[in-house]
N, CA and C of each residue as an Amber inpcrd file, in Angstrom:
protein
   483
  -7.7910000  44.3730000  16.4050000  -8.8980000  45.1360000  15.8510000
 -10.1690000  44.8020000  16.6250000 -10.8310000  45.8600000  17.0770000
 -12.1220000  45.6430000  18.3710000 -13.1090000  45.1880000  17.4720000
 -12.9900000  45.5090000  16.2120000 -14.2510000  45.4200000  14.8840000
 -14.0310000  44.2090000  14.2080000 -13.3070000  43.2960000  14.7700000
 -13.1940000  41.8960000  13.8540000 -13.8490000  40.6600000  14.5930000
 -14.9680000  40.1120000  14.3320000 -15.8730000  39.3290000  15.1970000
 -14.8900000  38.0990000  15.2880000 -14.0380000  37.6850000  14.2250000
 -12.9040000  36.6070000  14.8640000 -12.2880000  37.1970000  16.1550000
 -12.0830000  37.4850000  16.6490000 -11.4350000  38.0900000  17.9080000
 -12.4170000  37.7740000  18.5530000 -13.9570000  38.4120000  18.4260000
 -14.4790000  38.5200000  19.6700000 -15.2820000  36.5060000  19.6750000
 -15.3840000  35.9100000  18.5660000 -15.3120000  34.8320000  18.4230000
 -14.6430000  33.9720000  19.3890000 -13.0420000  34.3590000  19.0280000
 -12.1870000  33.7300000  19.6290000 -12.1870000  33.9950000  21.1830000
 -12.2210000  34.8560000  21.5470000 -12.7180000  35.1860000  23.2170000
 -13.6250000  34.4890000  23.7940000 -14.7830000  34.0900000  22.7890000
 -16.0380000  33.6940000  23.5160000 -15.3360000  31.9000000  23.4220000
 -14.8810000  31.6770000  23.0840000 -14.6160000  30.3110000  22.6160000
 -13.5660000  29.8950000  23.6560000 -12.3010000  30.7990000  23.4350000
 -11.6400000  30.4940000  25.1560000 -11.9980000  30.6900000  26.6790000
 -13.0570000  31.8930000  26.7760000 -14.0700000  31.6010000  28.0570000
 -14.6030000  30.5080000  28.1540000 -15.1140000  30.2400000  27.4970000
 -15.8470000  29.0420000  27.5510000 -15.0850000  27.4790000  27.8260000
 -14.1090000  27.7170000  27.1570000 -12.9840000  27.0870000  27.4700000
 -12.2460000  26.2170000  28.5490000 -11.9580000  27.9720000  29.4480000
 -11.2040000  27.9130000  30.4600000 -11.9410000  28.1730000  31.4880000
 -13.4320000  27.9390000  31.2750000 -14.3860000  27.5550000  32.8390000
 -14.2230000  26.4910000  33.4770000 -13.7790000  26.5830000  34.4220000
 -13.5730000  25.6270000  35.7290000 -14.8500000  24.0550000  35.2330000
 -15.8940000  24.6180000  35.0500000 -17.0560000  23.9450000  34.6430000
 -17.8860000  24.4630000  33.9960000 -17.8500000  23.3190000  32.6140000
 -18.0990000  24.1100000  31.4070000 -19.3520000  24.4910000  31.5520000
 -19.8980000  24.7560000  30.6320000 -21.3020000  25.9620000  30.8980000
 -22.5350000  24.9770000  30.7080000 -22.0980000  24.1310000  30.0320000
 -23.3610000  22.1320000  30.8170000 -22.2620000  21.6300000  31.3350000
 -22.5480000  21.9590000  32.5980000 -21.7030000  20.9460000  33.6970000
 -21.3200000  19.5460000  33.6070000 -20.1570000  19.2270000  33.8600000
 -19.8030000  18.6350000  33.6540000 -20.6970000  17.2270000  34.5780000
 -21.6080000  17.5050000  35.8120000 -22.7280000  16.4500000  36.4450000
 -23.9340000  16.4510000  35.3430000 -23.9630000  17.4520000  34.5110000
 -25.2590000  17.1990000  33.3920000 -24.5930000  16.7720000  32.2170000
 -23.4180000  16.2080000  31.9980000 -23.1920000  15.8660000  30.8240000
 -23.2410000  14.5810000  30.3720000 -23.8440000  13.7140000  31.1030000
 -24.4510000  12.0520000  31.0910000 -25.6750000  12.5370000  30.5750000
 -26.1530000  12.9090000  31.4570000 -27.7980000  13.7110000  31.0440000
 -27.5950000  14.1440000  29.7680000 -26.9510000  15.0030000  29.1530000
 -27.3230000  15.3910000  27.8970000 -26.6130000  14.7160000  26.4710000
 -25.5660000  13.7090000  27.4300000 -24.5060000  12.9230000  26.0470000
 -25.6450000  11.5750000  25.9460000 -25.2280000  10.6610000  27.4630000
 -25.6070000   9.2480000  27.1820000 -27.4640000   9.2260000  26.7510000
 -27.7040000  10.1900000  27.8850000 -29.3310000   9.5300000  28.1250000
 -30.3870000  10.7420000  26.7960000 -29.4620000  11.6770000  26.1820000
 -30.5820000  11.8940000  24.9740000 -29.5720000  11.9910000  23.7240000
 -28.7010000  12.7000000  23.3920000 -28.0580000  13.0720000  22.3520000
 -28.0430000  11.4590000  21.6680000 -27.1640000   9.9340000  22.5570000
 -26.9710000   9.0880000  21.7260000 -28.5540000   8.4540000  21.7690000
 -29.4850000   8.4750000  22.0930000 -30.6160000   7.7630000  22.0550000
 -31.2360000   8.7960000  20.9540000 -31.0530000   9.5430000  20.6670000
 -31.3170000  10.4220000  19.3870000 -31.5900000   9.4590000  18.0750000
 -32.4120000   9.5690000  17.4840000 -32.5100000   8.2010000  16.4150000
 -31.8260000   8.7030000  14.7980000 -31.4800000  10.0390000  15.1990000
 -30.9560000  10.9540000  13.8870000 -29.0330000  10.5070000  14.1580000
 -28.4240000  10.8990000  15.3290000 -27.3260000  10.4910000  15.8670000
 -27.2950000   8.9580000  15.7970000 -27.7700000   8.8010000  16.6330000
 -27.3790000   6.8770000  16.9970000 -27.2410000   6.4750000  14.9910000
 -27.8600000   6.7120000  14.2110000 -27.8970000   6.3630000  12.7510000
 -26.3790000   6.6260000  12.2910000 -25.5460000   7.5080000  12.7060000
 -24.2730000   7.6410000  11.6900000 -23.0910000   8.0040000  13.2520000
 -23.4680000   6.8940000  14.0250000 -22.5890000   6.7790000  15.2160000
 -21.5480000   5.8860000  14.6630000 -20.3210000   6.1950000  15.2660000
 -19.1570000   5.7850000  14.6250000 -19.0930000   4.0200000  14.3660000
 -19.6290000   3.9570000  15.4760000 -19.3710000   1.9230000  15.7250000
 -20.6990000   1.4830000  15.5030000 -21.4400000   2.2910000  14.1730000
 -22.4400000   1.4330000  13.6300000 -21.9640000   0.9960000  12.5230000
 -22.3530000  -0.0640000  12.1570000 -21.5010000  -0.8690000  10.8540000
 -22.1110000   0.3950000   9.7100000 -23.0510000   0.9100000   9.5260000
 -23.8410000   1.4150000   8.3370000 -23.3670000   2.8350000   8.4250000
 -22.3220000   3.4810000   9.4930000 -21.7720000   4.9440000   9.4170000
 -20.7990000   4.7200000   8.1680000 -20.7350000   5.9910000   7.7710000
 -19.9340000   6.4630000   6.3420000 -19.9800000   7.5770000   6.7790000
 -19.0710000   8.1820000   5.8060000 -18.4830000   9.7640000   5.7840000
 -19.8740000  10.4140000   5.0810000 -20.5140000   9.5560000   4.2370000
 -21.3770000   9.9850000   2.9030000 -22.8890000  10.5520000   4.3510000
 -22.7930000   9.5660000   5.1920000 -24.1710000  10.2130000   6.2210000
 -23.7890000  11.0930000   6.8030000 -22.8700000  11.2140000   7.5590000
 -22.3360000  12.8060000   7.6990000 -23.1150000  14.1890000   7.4180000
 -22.9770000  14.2910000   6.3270000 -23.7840000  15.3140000   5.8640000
 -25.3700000  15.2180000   6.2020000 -25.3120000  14.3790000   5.7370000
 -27.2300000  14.2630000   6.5210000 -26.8380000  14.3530000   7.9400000
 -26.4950000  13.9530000   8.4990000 -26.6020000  14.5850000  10.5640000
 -26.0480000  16.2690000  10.4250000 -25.7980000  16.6210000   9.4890000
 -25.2290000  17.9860000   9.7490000 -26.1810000  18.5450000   8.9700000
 -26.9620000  18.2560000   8.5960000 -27.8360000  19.2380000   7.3530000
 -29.1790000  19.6500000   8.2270000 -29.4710000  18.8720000   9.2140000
 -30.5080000  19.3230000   9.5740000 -31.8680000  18.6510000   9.7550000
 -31.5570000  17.4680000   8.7770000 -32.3800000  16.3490000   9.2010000
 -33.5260000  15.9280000  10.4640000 -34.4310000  15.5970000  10.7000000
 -35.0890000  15.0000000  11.7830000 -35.3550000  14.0980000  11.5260000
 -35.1990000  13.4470000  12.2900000 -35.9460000  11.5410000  12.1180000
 -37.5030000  11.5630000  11.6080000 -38.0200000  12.3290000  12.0290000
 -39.7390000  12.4880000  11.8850000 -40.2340000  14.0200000  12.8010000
 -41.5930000  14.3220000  12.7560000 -41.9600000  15.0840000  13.3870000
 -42.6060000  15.3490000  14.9060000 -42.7900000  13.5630000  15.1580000
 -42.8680000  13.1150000  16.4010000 -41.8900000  12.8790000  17.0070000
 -40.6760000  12.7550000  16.6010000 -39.4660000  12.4030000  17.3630000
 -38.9970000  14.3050000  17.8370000 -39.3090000  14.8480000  16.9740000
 -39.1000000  16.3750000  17.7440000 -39.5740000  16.7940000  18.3830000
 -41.5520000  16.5050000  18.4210000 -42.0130000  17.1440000  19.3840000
 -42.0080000  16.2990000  20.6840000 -41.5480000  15.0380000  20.4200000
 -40.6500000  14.5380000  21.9330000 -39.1990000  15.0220000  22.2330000
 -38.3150000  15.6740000  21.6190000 -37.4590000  16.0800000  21.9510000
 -37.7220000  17.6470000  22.4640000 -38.1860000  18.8340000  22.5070000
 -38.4980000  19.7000000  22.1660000 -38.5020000  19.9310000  24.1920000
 -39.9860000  19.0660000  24.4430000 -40.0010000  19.1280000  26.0980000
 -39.0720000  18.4210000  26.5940000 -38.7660000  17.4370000  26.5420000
 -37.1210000  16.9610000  26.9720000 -36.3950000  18.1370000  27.2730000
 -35.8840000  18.5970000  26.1920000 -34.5990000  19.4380000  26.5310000
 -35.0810000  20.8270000  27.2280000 -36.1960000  21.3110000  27.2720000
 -37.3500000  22.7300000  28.0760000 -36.5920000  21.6120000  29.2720000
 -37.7000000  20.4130000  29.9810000 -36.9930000  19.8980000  31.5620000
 -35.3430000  19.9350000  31.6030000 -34.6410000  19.2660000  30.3700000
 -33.2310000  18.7460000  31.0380000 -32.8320000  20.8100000  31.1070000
 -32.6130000  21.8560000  30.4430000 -32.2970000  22.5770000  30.2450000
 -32.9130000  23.4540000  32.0720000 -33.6670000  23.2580000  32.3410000
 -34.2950000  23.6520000  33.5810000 -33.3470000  23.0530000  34.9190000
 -32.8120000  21.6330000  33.9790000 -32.5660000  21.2810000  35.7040000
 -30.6450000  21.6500000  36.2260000 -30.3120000  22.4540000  34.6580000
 -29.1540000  22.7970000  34.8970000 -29.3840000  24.1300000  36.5180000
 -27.9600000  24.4110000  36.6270000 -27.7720000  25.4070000  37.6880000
 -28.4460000  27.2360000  36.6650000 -29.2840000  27.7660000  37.6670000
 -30.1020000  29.3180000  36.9140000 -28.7440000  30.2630000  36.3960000
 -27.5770000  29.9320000  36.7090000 -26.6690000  31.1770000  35.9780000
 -26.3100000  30.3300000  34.7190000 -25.9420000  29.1150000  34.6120000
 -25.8440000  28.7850000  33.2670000 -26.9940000  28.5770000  32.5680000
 -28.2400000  28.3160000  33.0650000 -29.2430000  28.3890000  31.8120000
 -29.2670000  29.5280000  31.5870000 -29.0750000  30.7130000  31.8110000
 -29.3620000  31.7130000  31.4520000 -28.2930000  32.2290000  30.1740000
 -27.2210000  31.8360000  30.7630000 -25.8980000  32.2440000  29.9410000
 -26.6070000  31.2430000  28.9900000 -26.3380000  29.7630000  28.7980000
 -26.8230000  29.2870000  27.3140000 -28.1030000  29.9640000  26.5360000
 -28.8980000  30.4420000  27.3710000 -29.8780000  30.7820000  26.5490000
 -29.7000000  32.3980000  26.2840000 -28.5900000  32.8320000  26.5200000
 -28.4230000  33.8910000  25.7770000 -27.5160000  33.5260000  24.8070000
 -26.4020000  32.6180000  24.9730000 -25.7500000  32.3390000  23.9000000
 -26.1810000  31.0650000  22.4940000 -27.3980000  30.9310000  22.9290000
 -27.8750000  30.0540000  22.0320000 -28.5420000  31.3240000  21.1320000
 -29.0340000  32.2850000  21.5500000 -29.8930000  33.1790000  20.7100000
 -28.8460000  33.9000000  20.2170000 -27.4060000  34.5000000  20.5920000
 -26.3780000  35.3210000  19.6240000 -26.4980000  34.2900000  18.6660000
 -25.9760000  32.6120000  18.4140000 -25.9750000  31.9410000  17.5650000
 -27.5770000  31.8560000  16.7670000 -28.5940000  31.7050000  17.2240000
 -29.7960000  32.1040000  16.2070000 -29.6040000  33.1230000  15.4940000
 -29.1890000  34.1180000  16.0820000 -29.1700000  35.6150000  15.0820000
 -27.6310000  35.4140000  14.1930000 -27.0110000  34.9790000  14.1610000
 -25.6870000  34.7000000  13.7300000 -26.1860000  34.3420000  12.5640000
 -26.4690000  33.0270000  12.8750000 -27.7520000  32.2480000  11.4640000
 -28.5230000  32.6360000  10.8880000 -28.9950000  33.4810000  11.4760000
 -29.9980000  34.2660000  10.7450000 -29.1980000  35.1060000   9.1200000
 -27.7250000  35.1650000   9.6140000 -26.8020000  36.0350000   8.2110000
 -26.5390000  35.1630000   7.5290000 -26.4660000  33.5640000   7.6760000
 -25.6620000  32.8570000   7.2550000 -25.9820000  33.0290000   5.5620000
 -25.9200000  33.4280000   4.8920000 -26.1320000  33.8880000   3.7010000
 -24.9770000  34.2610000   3.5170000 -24.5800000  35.4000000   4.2480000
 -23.6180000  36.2710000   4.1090000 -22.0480000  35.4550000   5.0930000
 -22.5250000  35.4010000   6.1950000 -21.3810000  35.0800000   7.2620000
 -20.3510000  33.2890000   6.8790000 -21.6610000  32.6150000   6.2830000
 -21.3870000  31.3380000   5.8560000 -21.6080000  30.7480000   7.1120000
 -21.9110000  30.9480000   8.3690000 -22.2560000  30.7490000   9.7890000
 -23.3190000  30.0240000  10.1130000 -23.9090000  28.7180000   9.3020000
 -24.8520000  28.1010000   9.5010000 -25.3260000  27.4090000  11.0600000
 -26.6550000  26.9390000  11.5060000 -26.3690000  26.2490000  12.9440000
 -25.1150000  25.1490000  13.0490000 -25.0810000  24.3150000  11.7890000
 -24.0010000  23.3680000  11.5740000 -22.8490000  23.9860000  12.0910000
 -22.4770000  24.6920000  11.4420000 -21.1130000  25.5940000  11.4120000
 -20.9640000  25.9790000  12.3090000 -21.6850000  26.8420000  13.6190000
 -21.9460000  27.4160000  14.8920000 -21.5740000  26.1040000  15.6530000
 -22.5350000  25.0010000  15.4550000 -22.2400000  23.7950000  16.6810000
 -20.8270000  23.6820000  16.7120000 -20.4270000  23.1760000  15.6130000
 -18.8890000  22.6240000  15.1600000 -17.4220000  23.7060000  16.0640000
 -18.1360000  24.9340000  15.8060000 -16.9270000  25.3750000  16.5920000
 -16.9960000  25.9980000  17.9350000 -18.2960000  25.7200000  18.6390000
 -18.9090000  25.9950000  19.9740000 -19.1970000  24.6910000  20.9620000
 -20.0420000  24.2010000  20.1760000 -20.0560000  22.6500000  21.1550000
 -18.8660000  21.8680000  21.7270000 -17.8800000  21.6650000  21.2330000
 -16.7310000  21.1340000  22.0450000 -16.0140000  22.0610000  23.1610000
 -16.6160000  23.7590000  22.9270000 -15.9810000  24.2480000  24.3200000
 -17.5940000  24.3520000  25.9280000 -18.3710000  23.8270000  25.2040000
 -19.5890000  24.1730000  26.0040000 -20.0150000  23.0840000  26.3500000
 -19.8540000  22.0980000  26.1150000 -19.9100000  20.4900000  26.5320000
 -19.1340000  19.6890000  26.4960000 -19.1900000  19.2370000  27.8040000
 -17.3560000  18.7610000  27.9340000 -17.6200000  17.4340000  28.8680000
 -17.0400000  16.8310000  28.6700000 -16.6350000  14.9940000  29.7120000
 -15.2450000  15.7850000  30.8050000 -15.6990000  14.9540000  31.3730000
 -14.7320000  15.1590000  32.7650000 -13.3690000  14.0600000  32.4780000
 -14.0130000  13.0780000  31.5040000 -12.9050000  12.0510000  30.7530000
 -12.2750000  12.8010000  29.8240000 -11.2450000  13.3060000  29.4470000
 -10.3910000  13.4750000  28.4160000 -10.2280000  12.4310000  27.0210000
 -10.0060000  11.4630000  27.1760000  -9.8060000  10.2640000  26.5800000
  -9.9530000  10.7370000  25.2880000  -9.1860000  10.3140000  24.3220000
  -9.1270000  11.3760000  22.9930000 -10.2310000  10.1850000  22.2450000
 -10.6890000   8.7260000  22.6710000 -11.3530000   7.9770000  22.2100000
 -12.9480000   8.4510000  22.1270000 -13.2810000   8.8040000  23.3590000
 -14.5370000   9.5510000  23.8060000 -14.7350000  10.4980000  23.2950000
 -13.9060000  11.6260000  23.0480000 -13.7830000  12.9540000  22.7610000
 -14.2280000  12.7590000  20.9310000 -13.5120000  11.9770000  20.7940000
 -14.0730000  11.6120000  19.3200000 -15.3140000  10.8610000  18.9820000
 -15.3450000  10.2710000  19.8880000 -16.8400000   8.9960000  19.5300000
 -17.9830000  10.3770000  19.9160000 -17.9250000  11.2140000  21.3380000
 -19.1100000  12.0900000  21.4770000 -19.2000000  13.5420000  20.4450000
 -18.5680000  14.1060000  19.9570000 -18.3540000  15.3410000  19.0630000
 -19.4250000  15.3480000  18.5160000 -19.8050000  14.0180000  17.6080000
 -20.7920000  13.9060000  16.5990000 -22.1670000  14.2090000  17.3550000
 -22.7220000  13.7440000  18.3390000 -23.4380000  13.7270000  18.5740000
 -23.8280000  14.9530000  19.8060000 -22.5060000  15.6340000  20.0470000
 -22.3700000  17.0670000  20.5970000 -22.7710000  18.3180000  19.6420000
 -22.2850000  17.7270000  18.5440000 -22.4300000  18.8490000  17.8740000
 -24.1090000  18.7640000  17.2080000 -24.3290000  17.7620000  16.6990000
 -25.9260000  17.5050000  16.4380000 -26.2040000  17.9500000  17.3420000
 -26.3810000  18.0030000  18.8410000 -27.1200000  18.4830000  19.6720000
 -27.3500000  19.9370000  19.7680000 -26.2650000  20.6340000  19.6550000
 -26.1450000  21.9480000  19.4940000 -26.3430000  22.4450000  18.5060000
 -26.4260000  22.1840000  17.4400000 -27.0930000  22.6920000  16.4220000
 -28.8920000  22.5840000  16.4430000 -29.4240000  21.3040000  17.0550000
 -30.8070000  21.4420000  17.2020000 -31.3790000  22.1910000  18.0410000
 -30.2330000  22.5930000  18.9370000 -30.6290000  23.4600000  20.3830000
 -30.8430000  24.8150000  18.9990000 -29.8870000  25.3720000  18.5210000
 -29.7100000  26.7480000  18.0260000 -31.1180000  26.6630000  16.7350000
 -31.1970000  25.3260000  16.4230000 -32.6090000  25.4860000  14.9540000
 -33.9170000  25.8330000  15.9190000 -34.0060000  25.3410000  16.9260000
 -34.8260000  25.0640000  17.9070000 -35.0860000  26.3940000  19.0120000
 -34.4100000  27.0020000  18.6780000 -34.4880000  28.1410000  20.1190000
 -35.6190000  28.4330000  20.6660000 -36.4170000  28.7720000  19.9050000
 -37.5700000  29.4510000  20.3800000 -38.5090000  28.3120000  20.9780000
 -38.4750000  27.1490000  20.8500000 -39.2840000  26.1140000  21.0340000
 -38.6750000  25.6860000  22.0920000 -37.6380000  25.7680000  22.3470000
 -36.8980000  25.2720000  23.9230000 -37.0980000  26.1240000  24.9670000
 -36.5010000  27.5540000  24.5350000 -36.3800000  28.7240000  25.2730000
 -37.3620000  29.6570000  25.9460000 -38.2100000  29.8280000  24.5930000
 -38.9490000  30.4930000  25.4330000 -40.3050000  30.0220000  25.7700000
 -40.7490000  30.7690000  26.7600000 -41.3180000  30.6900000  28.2020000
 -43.2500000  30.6890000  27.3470000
């Protein structure tokens, strides 16, 4: 069915997928895992191998939370430079596919498609380790997917010009 957005969902999710190099390259993905996502003071808080993570904080890293309002408007130009210093055909592609997911959200009323919900099933095909390691893959998610969800709350403050 051409009219069922699971389909076209699912398309966008295996492109993304099955790119040679995912759409944050796999040379920017230190840049955007080690040196901001875990230095994140919202992430680093309910990182797996902190004694004080629980299932119960969880929800607070997924709800939307900010550490403060200075910790955003230092994150905000951060990611304007790191987002610049990717290659011009993928910033462009993310920043069109960060805005289908703004407007997505924008239904979530209806769709149940929150930024949460968007990261969770987009961020693991759009940011990727060149390590497989199912250890990594699990320790970074959390803090992949926080990222991508602040990218999508954030659009307009990253994106545009």
């Amino acid at each position: 069915d051409c009219n069922d957005p699971h389909v076209a969902a699912g398309l966008l999710k295996q492109f993304l997928r099955e790119l040679p190099d995912p759409i944050f390259t796999y040379d920017m993905y230190e840049n955007f895992v080690q040196r901001i996502v875990r230095r994140d003071p919202i992430a680093l808080a309910w990182r797996p191998s902190n004694p004080q993570y629980s299932l119960t904080h969880t929800h607070s890293l997924n709800s939307g939370a900010m550490a403060s309002p200075k910790d955003h408007d230092v994150w905000v130009p951060t990611m304007r430079t790191l987002f610049r210093t990717l290659p011009r055909t993928n910033f462009l592609v993310i920043k069109r596919l960060v805005l289908l997911m703004t407007e997505v959200a924008a239904e979530s009323e209806t769709n149940k498609m929150t930024p949460s919900n968007l990261a969770i099933v987009f961020a693991p095909n759009m940011i990727k380790s060149r390590n497989e390691d199912l250890l990594t893959i699990m320790q970074d998610t959390p803090f992949i997917n926080s990222f991508l969800r602040k990218v999508i709350e954030s659009y307009h403050e990253v994106f545009d010009d």
